[in-house]
Amino acid sequence: MRPKLTHTPTPPANPDRAQQLTKRQYVRFAFYQIDPAWRRLPADQQIAHKHELMQTIKQFNRRMLLRPYSLMGTRADAEILLWQIAESPLPFQDLAAAIARTELGGYLKLTYSYFSQTKRSIYQIRPGHEDESEEERLVIDPSEAKYLFVYPFIKTRDWYQRSLLTRQGMMDEHVEVGRKYPSVRLNTTYSFGLDDYEFMLAFETDEPSDFLDLVQDLRETEASRYTLQDTPLFTCINMRLEEALDAIGGAPIAQPIEPGQLSESWVEVGTIADFAPNTARTVYLEGKMIGVFHVNDQFYAINNRCSHARGPLHEGAIDPAECSVVCPWHYGKFDLRTGQAIDGLVRRPVETYRVEIRDEILYVGTPVLEAIR
Ligand code: FES
């Protein structure tokens, strides 16, 4: 049952608070293509290579949020995308080097690589749409959508010479068109000075035709006149890593999964002796950032992204007496045992995850509905 809301007075909102408090994330889109020579290797080698690469990539689940996608059948020059999100760029380099050292890595060519960072937009949300928080842009929280459309983006220099007010007007029109397609979710990140482009755009949706219609509609907006480059464009299909590897060819390794079948997935958090009381840590599990809390000699794991605007719950204030945490961005409060929203402006709960201690090591796990990935 939903706990009773107590409504402690909420401290006044500070629009810059989230940006001041929260580390911006680094984002990498790495596109790989397989050398056809690999497809002519004996089946036992192909299987061994796939398992080695799988294990190598999965070891990085503790250091970054990592989503695999397949581009087989959608693009000629890339077959796998690894979408990576981390608090520092260093894990990206470590992962790239680890992949290069594997047997299969010797046959993989990195055909495209994009590097960017999250940032709050300089444009304002129009009155009446305050439910959409620009603060959400500080953190990426991928959905389970089946398709991801990715492209780099550059504006003309003329765009930056227009006044902020003029650009705001054009962005308002742009946003209004986007609002007609609620099934399409946009993740914008920034590349100025980091890579050759200015922005990286990644649209998630289950309906590719909605994305097509959206892009066509956007061509008629005033802001479109200021687009210098918005290619190459990648159509990526969300799937499990073993399925994405099977899609490139060779002997298959993915086990068939019946619709509705559950499978377990666990990630190691660390030794319990090193986990100080009334503190929190984060790990990544199946493409989600999980906040793990040590409170009153118990361990609790919840989705680390606040259900209001993705605030980082592991950075919030822990109350052992209440077994709760207060989101650092706008002070929404959650029960760590149930994930329920119990105070402040939050209304929706956050997911809870299972915790287990094996040989003094703490693990977080979940039953995952594999059939949807
Ligand atoms: S992000 Fe607003 S209360 Fe958490």
PDB file of N, CA, C and O in Angstrom, residues 2-11 306-308 322 324-327 329-335 340-348:
ATOM      1  N   ARG A   2       0.459   2.287  -0.716  1.00  0.00           N
ATOM      2  CA  ARG A   2       1.260   3.510  -0.799  1.00  0.00           C
ATOM      3  C   ARG A   2       1.299   4.200   0.559  1.00  0.00           C
ATOM      4  O   ARG A   2       0.266   4.488   1.161  1.00  0.00           O
ATOM      5  N   PRO A   3       2.497   4.503   1.087  1.00  0.00           N
ATOM      6  CA  PRO A   3       2.569   5.164   2.378  1.00  0.00           C
ATOM      7  C   PRO A   3       1.929   6.548   2.322  1.00  0.00           C
ATOM      8  O   PRO A   3       1.903   7.193   1.276  1.00  0.00           O
ATOM      9  N   LYS A   4       1.446   6.995   3.467  1.00  0.00           N
ATOM     10  CA  LYS A   4       0.810   8.308   3.550  1.00  0.00           C
ATOM     11  C   LYS A   4       1.844   9.416   3.311  1.00  0.00           C
ATOM     12  O   LYS A   4       2.963   9.359   3.814  1.00  0.00           O
ATOM     13  N   LEU A   5       1.493  10.401   2.494  1.00  0.00           N
ATOM     14  CA  LEU A   5       2.406  11.509   2.248  1.00  0.00           C
ATOM     15  C   LEU A   5       2.393  12.435   3.453  1.00  0.00           C
ATOM     16  O   LEU A   5       1.345  12.801   3.968  1.00  0.00           O
ATOM     17  N   THR A   6       3.570  12.820   3.916  1.00  0.00           N
ATOM     18  CA  THR A   6       3.642  13.642   5.117  1.00  0.00           C
ATOM     19  C   THR A   6       3.778  15.133   4.780  1.00  0.00           C
ATOM     20  O   THR A   6       3.509  15.979   5.604  1.00  0.00           O
ATOM     21  N   HIS A   7       4.268  15.454   3.574  1.00  0.00           N
ATOM     22  CA  HIS A   7       4.384  16.833   3.106  1.00  0.00           C
ATOM     23  C   HIS A   7       5.163  17.742   4.050  1.00  0.00           C
ATOM     24  O   HIS A   7       4.648  18.687   4.614  1.00  0.00           O
ATOM     25  N   THR A   8       6.414  17.420   4.220  1.00  0.00           N
ATOM     26  CA  THR A   8       7.319  18.339   4.871  1.00  0.00           C
ATOM     27  C   THR A   8       7.474  19.548   3.958  1.00  0.00           C
ATOM     28  O   THR A   8       7.490  19.382   2.741  1.00  0.00           O
ATOM     29  N   PRO A   9       7.578  20.779   4.497  1.00  0.00           N
ATOM     30  CA  PRO A   9       7.737  21.935   3.604  1.00  0.00           C
ATOM     31  C   PRO A   9       8.941  21.751   2.689  1.00  0.00           C
ATOM     32  O   PRO A   9      10.020  21.387   3.138  1.00  0.00           O
ATOM     33  N   THR A  10       8.741  21.979   1.395  1.00  0.00           N
ATOM     34  CA  THR A  10       9.816  21.809   0.420  1.00  0.00           C
ATOM     35  C   THR A  10      10.646  23.073   0.344  1.00  0.00           C
ATOM     36  O   THR A  10      10.097  24.159   0.190  1.00  0.00           O
ATOM     37  N   PRO A  11      11.983  22.974   0.452  1.00  0.00           N
ATOM     38  CA  PRO A  11      12.812  24.171   0.329  1.00  0.00           C
ATOM     39  C   PRO A  11      12.594  24.819  -1.030  1.00  0.00           C
ATOM     40  O   PRO A  11      12.220  24.154  -1.987  1.00  0.00           O
ATOM     41  N   CYS A 306      15.815   9.591  -9.833  1.00  0.00           N
ATOM     42  CA  CYS A 306      14.565  10.041  -9.222  1.00  0.00           C
ATOM     43  C   CYS A 306      13.451  10.047 -10.266  1.00  0.00           C
ATOM     44  O   CYS A 306      13.664  10.438 -11.421  1.00  0.00           O
ATOM     45  N   SER A 307      12.270   9.629  -9.870  1.00  0.00           N
ATOM     46  CA  SER A 307      11.152   9.531 -10.816  1.00  0.00           C
ATOM     47  C   SER A 307      10.599  10.898 -11.206  1.00  0.00           C
ATOM     48  O   SER A 307       9.778  10.995 -12.102  1.00  0.00           O
ATOM     49  N   HIS A 308      11.089  11.981 -10.556  1.00  0.00           N
ATOM     50  CA  HIS A 308      10.622  13.314 -10.941  1.00  0.00           C
ATOM     51  C   HIS A 308      11.387  13.825 -12.166  1.00  0.00           C
ATOM     52  O   HIS A 308      10.805  14.056 -13.211  1.00  0.00           O
ATOM     53  N   GLU A 322      14.012   6.775   9.320  1.00  0.00           N
ATOM     54  CA  GLU A 322      12.872   6.591   8.427  1.00  0.00           C
ATOM     55  C   GLU A 322      13.188   5.605   7.308  1.00  0.00           C
ATOM     56  O   GLU A 322      12.305   5.212   6.546  1.00  0.00           O
ATOM     57  N   SER A 324      14.954   6.270   4.598  1.00  0.00           N
ATOM     58  CA  SER A 324      14.550   7.001   3.387  1.00  0.00           C
ATOM     59  C   SER A 324      15.733   7.777   2.829  1.00  0.00           C
ATOM     60  O   SER A 324      16.774   7.924   3.484  1.00  0.00           O
ATOM     61  N   VAL A 325      15.557   8.281   1.624  1.00  0.00           N
ATOM     62  CA  VAL A 325      16.551   9.171   1.022  1.00  0.00           C
ATOM     63  C   VAL A 325      15.796  10.334   0.388  1.00  0.00           C
ATOM     64  O   VAL A 325      14.703  10.157  -0.161  1.00  0.00           O
ATOM     65  N   VAL A 326      16.414  11.528   0.489  1.00  0.00           N
ATOM     66  CA  VAL A 326      15.824  12.734  -0.093  1.00  0.00           C
ATOM     67  C   VAL A 326      16.623  13.114  -1.333  1.00  0.00           C
ATOM     68  O   VAL A 326      17.843  13.278  -1.270  1.00  0.00           O
ATOM     69  N   CYS A 327      15.935  13.249  -2.443  1.00  0.00           N
ATOM     70  CA  CYS A 327      16.595  13.605  -3.705  1.00  0.00           C
ATOM     71  C   CYS A 327      17.282  14.967  -3.574  1.00  0.00           C
ATOM     72  O   CYS A 327      16.676  15.924  -3.084  1.00  0.00           O
ATOM     73  N   TRP A 329      17.997  17.157  -5.788  1.00  0.00           N
ATOM     74  CA  TRP A 329      17.620  18.212  -6.741  1.00  0.00           C
ATOM     75  C   TRP A 329      16.419  19.023  -6.257  1.00  0.00           C
ATOM     76  O   TRP A 329      16.459  20.227  -6.192  1.00  0.00           O
ATOM     77  N   HIS A 330      15.302  18.354  -5.943  1.00  0.00           N
ATOM     78  CA  HIS A 330      14.112  19.110  -5.515  1.00  0.00           C
ATOM     79  C   HIS A 330      13.500  18.503  -4.260  1.00  0.00           C
ATOM     80  O   HIS A 330      12.335  18.708  -3.968  1.00  0.00           O
ATOM     81  N   TYR A 331      14.264  17.678  -3.575  1.00  0.00           N
ATOM     82  CA  TYR A 331      13.897  17.205  -2.232  1.00  0.00           C
ATOM     83  C   TYR A 331      12.726  16.213  -2.181  1.00  0.00           C
ATOM     84  O   TYR A 331      12.081  16.091  -1.148  1.00  0.00           O
ATOM     85  N   GLY A 332      12.459  15.534  -3.247  1.00  0.00           N
ATOM     86  CA  GLY A 332      11.485  14.442  -3.168  1.00  0.00           C
ATOM     87  C   GLY A 332      12.055  13.318  -2.307  1.00  0.00           C
ATOM     88  O   GLY A 332      13.253  13.032  -2.360  1.00  0.00           O
ATOM     89  N   LYS A 333      11.179  12.691  -1.502  1.00  0.00           N
ATOM     90  CA  LYS A 333      11.673  11.668  -0.554  1.00  0.00           C
ATOM     91  C   LYS A 333      11.150  10.277  -0.941  1.00  0.00           C
ATOM     92  O   LYS A 333       9.984  10.125  -1.301  1.00  0.00           O
ATOM     93  N   PHE A 334      12.042   9.269  -0.835  1.00  0.00           N
ATOM     94  CA  PHE A 334      11.678   7.898  -1.187  1.00  0.00           C
ATOM     95  C   PHE A 334      11.984   6.955  -0.024  1.00  0.00           C
ATOM     96  O   PHE A 334      13.001   7.094   0.663  1.00  0.00           O
ATOM     97  N   ASP A 335      11.091   5.965   0.162  1.00  0.00           N
ATOM     98  CA  ASP A 335      11.326   4.886   1.119  1.00  0.00           C
ATOM     99  C   ASP A 335      12.294   3.895   0.475  1.00  0.00           C
ATOM    100  O   ASP A 335      12.029   3.384  -0.621  1.00  0.00           O
ATOM    101  N   GLN A 340       8.779   3.631  -2.687  1.00  0.00           N
ATOM    102  CA  GLN A 340       7.621   4.519  -2.780  1.00  0.00           C
ATOM    103  C   GLN A 340       8.013   5.975  -2.523  1.00  0.00           C
ATOM    104  O   GLN A 340       8.886   6.267  -1.703  1.00  0.00           O
ATOM    105  N   ALA A 341       7.356   6.890  -3.239  1.00  0.00           N
ATOM    106  CA  ALA A 341       7.515   8.320  -2.993  1.00  0.00           C
ATOM    107  C   ALA A 341       6.735   8.653  -1.729  1.00  0.00           C
ATOM    108  O   ALA A 341       5.527   8.372  -1.654  1.00  0.00           O
ATOM    109  N   ILE A 342       7.400   9.227  -0.719  1.00  0.00           N
ATOM    110  CA  ILE A 342       6.705   9.438   0.553  1.00  0.00           C
ATOM    111  C   ILE A 342       6.629  10.903   0.963  1.00  0.00           C
ATOM    112  O   ILE A 342       5.978  11.237   1.945  1.00  0.00           O
ATOM    113  N   ASP A 343       7.284  11.800   0.219  1.00  0.00           N
ATOM    114  CA  ASP A 343       7.167  13.208   0.597  1.00  0.00           C
ATOM    115  C   ASP A 343       7.708  14.082  -0.533  1.00  0.00           C
ATOM    116  O   ASP A 343       8.446  13.612  -1.391  1.00  0.00           O
ATOM    117  N   GLY A 344       7.322  15.367  -0.480  1.00  0.00           N
ATOM    118  CA  GLY A 344       7.805  16.303  -1.476  1.00  0.00           C
ATOM    119  C   GLY A 344       6.999  16.206  -2.760  1.00  0.00           C
ATOM    120  O   GLY A 344       5.894  15.675  -2.789  1.00  0.00           O
ATOM    121  N   LEU A 345       7.600  16.716  -3.850  1.00  0.00           N
ATOM    122  CA  LEU A 345       6.826  16.814  -5.091  1.00  0.00           C
ATOM    123  C   LEU A 345       6.822  15.540  -5.923  1.00  0.00           C
ATOM    124  O   LEU A 345       6.203  15.493  -6.974  1.00  0.00           O
ATOM    125  N   VAL A 346       7.543  14.493  -5.473  1.00  0.00           N
ATOM    126  CA  VAL A 346       7.546  13.258  -6.270  1.00  0.00           C
ATOM    127  C   VAL A 346       6.244  12.492  -6.050  1.00  0.00           C
ATOM    128  O   VAL A 346       5.702  12.466  -4.949  1.00  0.00           O
ATOM    129  N   ARG A 347       5.741  11.899  -7.101  1.00  0.00           N
ATOM    130  CA  ARG A 347       4.491  11.146  -7.030  1.00  0.00           C
ATOM    131  C   ARG A 347       4.679   9.681  -7.421  1.00  0.00           C
ATOM    132  O   ARG A 347       3.924   8.825  -7.005  1.00  0.00           O
ATOM    133  N   ARG A 348       5.654   9.415  -8.278  1.00  0.00           N
ATOM    134  CA  ARG A 348       5.836   8.044  -8.756  1.00  0.00           C
ATOM    135  C   ARG A 348       6.965   7.355  -7.991  1.00  0.00           C
ATOM    136  O   ARG A 348       7.977   7.992  -7.650  1.00  0.00           O
TER     137      ARG A 348
END
